[in-house]
Amino acid sequence: MAINSKYKLIKILTALVWFLLGSGTIVLLVAAITKKNNEHCLKTNIDISGVQNNFFIDKNDVIKIMQKTNGGKLENKPVYKIDLASMEIALQKDQWIRKAKLFFDNNNVLQVKISEREPIARIFTSSGSSFYMDSSLTRLPLSDKFSARLPVFTNFPTDLMVLTKKDSNLLQQIKMVGEFIGANPFWMAQIEQIDINENGDFELIPKIGNQIIHFGNADDYREKFAKLATFYRQVEAVTGWNKYSAIDLKYKGQVIGIKRGAQEIKMDSLQAVQIMKTIIANAQKHTNDSTNIQLIQPADDNSSINEPPIIDNVPDEEVNTENKVENKINGSISTKNKKSETQKNAGNLTAVSVSKPSSFKKPNPVPLKKKTITPLQKPKAVMPSKSDY
C-alpha cells in the first residue's frame, strides 16, 4: 500500500512540474508576442553584394520596391505589420537581383541582404539589339543609369529568349571567354571586340595592331591567349604591329602569322590612284575656271624694213651696189621671216593658264606704231664744192 501511494505521489508531482513548465512557456511566448507586436521598425539596413565593379541597382531602388509592397515607409511601423515574405518575392522578381533575404535583428533593425547579378559580357545580335549576360547565362537589360565596361561580342545569331542547343553552347563559350578577358586587365585593354562568324568561331579585333585574330571556338581558350601573348612579346615587338594581316590561333601548339601580301599592296595602290584621280579632277576643275593669257606678238610685216639708199651716177659701182642692196634686202627679209616664225612658235609655247585672282585685271595691250613704207629712191650724188682757186 505504502509503495503504491508513493508511486502515485511521484506521478502527480511529475505531471505538476510539466504543467508548470508548459504554462511558463506559454506565458513567455505570449509575452514575447505581445512585446513583438508593440515594437516598431527602427531603421532599415541594406547590404548589396555579389558585384565588384558594376552596380545596376542601388539602395534607393531596393527601398522603393519594399515600400511599394508594404504601402509606405517601413521606419516606425509596427513589426507585425511588415510582411517580410512578400518583400522577398517582390525583390527577387527584379532582373538585377539574384537573391534577397530579409529579417529583424534583436534591435528591431530590418536587415536586407541583396545578391545582385553582375554582367560578364555585352552581346550584340545580328539584328542590332543588345543585352548583358551574367555568369548564369541570364539575359539582362541595358541600364539608363550605368554602362558597364565589359568584353563586347557581336553578331550573335538570334534575338529569341528560348535558344537552340547550338546557341546555348555559344552562350556558354561567350561566358568562358568573357570572364577570362574581364579578369585580365591587359586583354581588357587590348581586345576591342569579338566578332562571331558564320561558323560560330570567334575573331578578335585588337586595339593595337591592324590585323584580325582567328581565335576559333572557346576550346583551350587559356592556351590560345597564352600563345597570343607570346607572339606579341617575341614577334610583333620586333617586327612591328602592322606586318601581319591576320593571326591564326586555331591550331594546337602553334601560331600562324599571315603577312600582308601583294593583294593588299595592290589595294593600297588602287587607293592611291583613286586619290590622285581626285586631285587631277579638282585641278582640271580649277583650270576650267582660269584665264588664258596669250603673249602679244608683233605683226609680221615685211614692209617695215628700211631699204638702204641707192646712189646714182656711179656707173662703175651701180651693179655691184644694186646686188649688194638686193642681197642685203633679201637677207633682212629672210632674217625677219625666221624671227617671225620663232616668235609664233614662242607665242604658242608661252600660253599659260593661271587662276584668275579676285583683283586681276587684264592688261591693255600697247598699240604698235605703224611704220610707214619708205619708197625706193635714188639719192643724188654729192659733188665736191667748187674751189675759189
PDB file of C-alpha atoms in Angstrom, residues 23-38:
ATOM      1  CA  SER A  23       2.326  27.179 -18.584  1.00  0.00           C
ATOM      2  CA  GLY A  24       5.508  29.144 -18.144  1.00  0.00           C
ATOM      3  CA  THR A  25       6.450  28.562 -21.752  1.00  0.00           C
ATOM      4  CA  ILE A  26       3.069  29.718 -22.921  1.00  0.00           C
ATOM      5  CA  VAL A  27       3.295  32.798 -20.782  1.00  0.00           C
ATOM      6  CA  LEU A  28       6.712  33.610 -22.127  1.00  0.00           C
ATOM      7  CA  LEU A  29       5.560  33.139 -25.700  1.00  0.00           C
ATOM      8  CA  VAL A  30       2.547  35.340 -25.169  1.00  0.00           C
ATOM      9  CA  ALA A  31       4.711  37.947 -23.545  1.00  0.00           C
ATOM     10  CA  ALA A  32       7.222  37.778 -26.395  1.00  0.00           C
ATOM     11  CA  ILE A  33       4.481  38.051 -28.993  1.00  0.00           C
ATOM     12  CA  THR A  34       2.919  40.937 -27.159  1.00  0.00           C
ATOM     13  CA  LYS A  35       6.259  42.683 -26.946  1.00  0.00           C
ATOM     14  CA  LYS A  36       6.910  41.929 -30.597  1.00  0.00           C
ATOM     15  CA  ASN A  37       3.620  43.413 -31.631  1.00  0.00           C
ATOM     16  CA  ASN A  38       4.288  46.512 -29.648  1.00  0.00           C
TER      17      ASN A  38
END
